[in-house]
Amino acid sequence: MTNNQLTWMIGGSQGTGVDSSALLFGRACTLGGLYGYGNREYYSNIKGEHSYFMVRVHQKIIHSPLSKPDLLATFDAETVIRHALSVNVDGGIIYNSELSNVKLTDIPTLEHRVLEDLVTYLDNNKLEHSVNGILEASRRNGVHIYAIPYGDLLKEAASTLGEPKLSNLTRMMNTMAVAASFGLLEFDLSVLDSAISRTFHGKSKIIQLNMTVGKSAYDYVKGKYASGFQYKLKKVQTEEKRVFLQGNQATALGKLVGGCRVQTYYPISPASDESDYLEANQILKINPRRLSDSSNVEKTTYLEKNGGSVLVLQTEDETAAITAAIGAALSGARSSTSTSGPGFCLMVEGMGWAGINEVPVVITYYQRGGPSTGMPTRQEQGDLRFALHAGQGEFPRIILASGDQRECFYDAVHSFNYAERYQLPVIHLIDKTLANSTATYPMFDLSGIRIDRGAITNGENLNNLSSGDKTYKRFLFTEDGISPRTLLGTKGGVFWNTGDEHDEYGHITEDPVVRVRMMDKRMKKLETIDHEVPIQERLTLHGNEESDVTIVSWGSPKGAIIDAMDALNDENIHVNFLQIRMINPLPSENIISVLSRAKKTIGIEMNYSAQLAGWIRESTGIAIDHHVVKYNGRPISQDEVCDSIKKLVKYDAPKRLVLTHGT
Amino acid sequence: MALKLTDLKTSVHNDWCPGCGDFGVLNAIQMSLAEMDLEPHRVAVFSGIGCSGKIPHYINTYGIHTLHGRVLPYAIGAKLADPSLEVIAAGGDGDGMGIGAGHMVNAGRRNVDICYIMFDNGVYGLTKGQASPTLSLGLKTKSLSGPNINEAINPITLAMASGYTFIARGYSYDVRQLKELIKKGINHRGSAFISILQPCPTYNDINTMEWHGGQDRKDPATGKAMPRVYRIEEKGYDPSIHSGDADELNKKMQEVNSLGNQLGDEIPIGLFYSNETIPTYEERVAERLPNYLKTPPAKQQVSGPSGEPVADISALLDNLCMT
Ligand SMILES: Cc1ncc(C[n+]2csc(CCOP(=O)(O)OP(=O)(O)O)c2C)c(N)n1
Ligand code: SF4
Ligand SMILES: [Mg+2]
């Protein structure tokens, strides 16, 4: 019996509600006191292509997928054909008994490569090229096959409810597949019912339909098959408040609480979900007790009544997105823009301009498969070098990389604080896996969040700023490189900006002496950041400091690495993990001190050339011993990390290991 | 205290060529701001890149010299974050009709309350006189190696098609009219587009001040030059949209297009079109965000006395909370 540990998979063609049913499953598990981690894989397509969702469930918090499902829930033929052979031994497959005879060649969306591989496999095993053949192969592999007559069950439910149209609602099969899984797992049906109620909040009719078809599938499977299936889920009582959310939501929430008031964007996967979420929640609730100006009663009541709001501006392209965000930042709004690689290409000139004019702007950068349009909806961390070097000339920028949804939330706040404190562009690097995977976390703690708007001057002390000189100098030379800024509209604070090199007022200059001082002033900010930003916001050493083996990584592989460390501990292999969160300026001193203690270092990254490892070598002189890389567009799983570490620890080879799992 | 013209000047050395049409535009902008008594800190002049793009450095207001072609999105971002700012955008014809054409078109359909001044000199001045998108087919200005191989874009008809609600053509050497046009453009509720015939004596040896002034065609009777440019208001033209109904709009659109296309021996200058029946972008936003005009993004307080965020996201988190 395996209790409360399961990897569940559902698939179907895009546009048929696969995502919703996976979220339903995940929500129900979370409501049942378990932790979930769901990864969504989809094509750059709206309708028809195959997509699937893996939900991993556990009693303790988990951060990554496993490579293979224990239970595959299907209601179409393509999902069986594509995924049945990957189900774990002793696992199960739920399938629609009406589809057993569907042939492989009936599925137009199967890639040639996939079709050829399957045909070879079936031929070698002398099996027919159909759902039946595939299921028989799985059965021989030790997988349990559970047939469900979806159509009949739907008809029955339709007549009980007196809703003849219901039998045509194939969408209901999603809920049935989830419910059938619950039946096999003997999980409490009431948990599913409450997840249904929450998912379809306010639509009582839909709730009733879903609950009814759900119950019929649940009862059918539980009665008929459950005793033979070894995986079970049980409700766990917990007092802990938990959230179940995606990276794009976590980032958006961080922006809201972090004071973002203008967000610009041009639609692109996988970035625009965040802007959509912001736009859907544009009107903010304001906590009036927090307003410092409490003497100003009118203002307080005003805000109390009307709240604040975020202006979400969909622009004509990404050049406009970043430049409009910069304009808004000059006026004084905390401003950001979100995009992925193709959009960032267009933003480069704007970022350089923000660099030379010292404008605080946040670019939330969702990496996806490149180059060019690449693989629009697939995972990659191929843009570290691009984020680091994009733009002509040299100017300071901060690059932050979040490793999980929780970090997306807090880093979104940090990004604005750094941008305003150091008056520069901040790139917040996220990736497709973080954006689109959904995970359970203990409720975020908001009590420690602080907003730091940096040096903004409002006119009263303007005349003293420039040491006796009556006119305000926007780019006053200072020790730490930071000059107090005014917002457009401030009396006495008139300044100029230009993309050309400029003097302290912001007027164009080509004077070689001023040039050097101005370059030095701007670049000085990197040193200031290096001194000021607490190290715990820049890197994290997970695990025992004294381990001989140190993993180095950044971004979403964090989840698989943390989960793998746990599993490896059980096998008496102890490694620690240096997670780099601030890519620029890189906390080199601390990296050197950690890496020089390790006997063996292993870099894990989701790109071809181990970009972070290269950047670390450039900045510290330390060459990481082994590189584990993955660039097939699919996320990295816990077991892939475990296997590679075991291999590298045991054999000390190869130097570069390429991971390829994923469908 | 009324503003003086000198209050709007800076001490920055002006490096435009002697006789450049840009000076007329600069004077007209400074005169408008002084006459409107707009204090320097309330105004932000944004510009693109080119000779014309240097203009903010010569004006004592907030001056944001942006990127080639991007002046409009910068200006729009700033204005939308703080609608109380008086925002002027300025840039060349290469800037607005070439590299920035996408922004120019899309700004029209938004109708943000800004005033966009475009310098039409037929050339890329700062890069030494290549043909700009407004230079007519077959013309060979000084530094072209052969006649222009492209058709020209007409800024007026493009502005009309894009949805600008205030469209005017000015002339650098009619500073008096230009000043009035700029004042009206600033006061206009919505996006104002003013295309200015701006002779570039250095590279455009065809559309010169003399040519515009008709020095090459003298009235045989009087011997006086017959200027090509003429003020449309002196012909009793009414640029305003009154009811905003489809018939009126259609008719006016045709008139404006026809005025725009007159660039030969009779070139009308003045206000061609003014339509305040269309809501501004800010008004449209305010319909969605009730607090927008009173506390726009730049004016919202985002944190309390020790930096605690004021936004209360607990309801959103509760939505995602599974207990
Ligand atoms: C992205 C980019 N490409 C090219 C240039 C070079 N450049 C500088 S000014 C200019 C042309 C300016 O022409 P116009 O906009 O008509 O302004 P004018 O100088 O005529 O006032 C060009 C192409 C640039 N600054 N940026
Ligand atoms: S090149 Fe032409 S547009 Fe530029 S400053 Fe000289 S005259 Fe004026
Ligand atoms: Mg030009």
mmCIF file of N, CA and C in Angstrom, chain A residues 358 464-467 472-479 481-484 503-505 518 521:
data_model
loop_
_atom_site.group_PDB
_atom_site.id
_atom_site.type_symbol
_atom_site.label_atom_id
_atom_site.label_comp_id
_atom_site.label_asym_id
_atom_site.label_seq_id
_atom_site.Cartn_x
_atom_site.Cartn_y
_atom_site.Cartn_z
ATOM 1 N N GLU A 358 19.047 56.134 -15.438
ATOM 2 C CA GLU A 358 18.864 55.703 -14.051
ATOM 3 C C GLU A 358 17.388 55.690 -13.639
ATOM 4 N N ASN A 464 19.150 72.417 -1.439
ATOM 5 C CA ASN A 464 20.385 72.029 -0.744
ATOM 6 C C ASN A 464 21.099 70.905 -1.464
ATOM 7 N N LEU A 465 20.351 70.258 -2.317
ATOM 8 C CA LEU A 465 20.892 69.048 -2.919
ATOM 9 C C LEU A 465 22.181 69.270 -3.642
ATOM 10 N N SER A 466 22.223 70.331 -4.389
ATOM 11 C CA SER A 466 23.376 70.506 -5.251
ATOM 12 C C SER A 466 24.370 71.471 -4.604
ATOM 13 N N SER A 467 24.562 71.293 -3.327
ATOM 14 C CA SER A 467 25.548 72.019 -2.529
ATOM 15 C C SER A 467 25.604 73.507 -2.873
ATOM 16 N N TYR A 472 18.565 72.222 -9.495
ATOM 17 C CA TYR A 472 18.580 70.802 -9.156
ATOM 18 C C TYR A 472 19.407 70.008 -10.171
ATOM 19 N N LYS A 473 20.238 69.136 -9.627
ATOM 20 C CA LYS A 473 21.022 68.271 -10.507
ATOM 21 C C LYS A 473 20.522 66.841 -10.372
ATOM 22 N N ARG A 474 19.862 66.373 -11.392
ATOM 23 C CA ARG A 474 19.312 65.027 -11.348
ATOM 24 C C ARG A 474 20.409 63.976 -11.174
ATOM 25 N N PHE A 475 21.542 64.223 -11.818
ATOM 26 C CA PHE A 475 22.606 63.205 -11.789
ATOM 27 C C PHE A 475 23.808 63.680 -10.977
ATOM 28 N N LEU A 476 23.480 64.290 -9.840
ATOM 29 C CA LEU A 476 24.514 64.775 -8.931
ATOM 30 C C LEU A 476 25.524 63.664 -8.638
ATOM 31 N N PHE A 477 26.803 64.001 -8.739
ATOM 32 C CA PHE A 477 27.829 63.006 -8.395
ATOM 33 C C PHE A 477 27.791 62.740 -6.902
ATOM 34 N N THR A 478 27.698 61.487 -6.514
ATOM 35 C CA THR A 478 27.646 61.139 -5.093
ATOM 36 C C THR A 478 28.597 59.978 -4.823
ATOM 37 N N GLU A 479 28.859 59.779 -3.536
ATOM 38 C CA GLU A 479 29.750 58.696 -3.100
ATOM 39 C C GLU A 479 29.290 57.323 -3.587
ATOM 40 N N GLY A 481 26.957 56.674 -5.778
ATOM 41 C CA GLY A 481 26.468 56.621 -7.146
ATOM 42 C C GLY A 481 24.974 56.892 -7.273
ATOM 43 N N ILE A 482 24.307 57.090 -6.132
ATOM 44 C CA ILE A 482 22.859 57.294 -6.186
ATOM 45 C C ILE A 482 22.549 58.776 -5.979
ATOM 46 N N SER A 483 21.846 59.385 -6.935
ATOM 47 C CA SER A 483 21.481 60.796 -6.829
ATOM 48 C C SER A 483 19.994 60.872 -6.550
ATOM 49 N N PRO A 484 19.601 61.648 -5.528
ATOM 50 C CA PRO A 484 18.169 61.756 -5.231
ATOM 51 C C PRO A 484 17.403 62.217 -6.468
ATOM 52 N N ASP A 503 25.508 65.463 -18.575
ATOM 53 C CA ASP A 503 26.117 66.051 -17.390
ATOM 54 C C ASP A 503 25.183 65.863 -16.193
ATOM 55 N N GLU A 504 25.495 66.499 -15.077
ATOM 56 C CA GLU A 504 24.692 66.283 -13.870
ATOM 57 C C GLU A 504 23.239 66.746 -14.017
ATOM 58 N N TYR A 505 23.011 67.707 -14.915
ATOM 59 C CA TYR A 505 21.634 68.170 -15.129
ATOM 60 C C TYR A 505 20.866 67.235 -16.062
ATOM 61 N N MET A 518 30.718 60.185 -15.025
ATOM 62 C CA MET A 518 29.328 59.721 -15.092
ATOM 63 C C MET A 518 29.282 58.191 -15.213
ATOM 64 N N LYS A 521 30.120 56.867 -11.831
ATOM 65 C CA LYS A 521 28.991 57.044 -10.912
ATOM 66 C C LYS A 521 27.956 55.944 -11.125
#
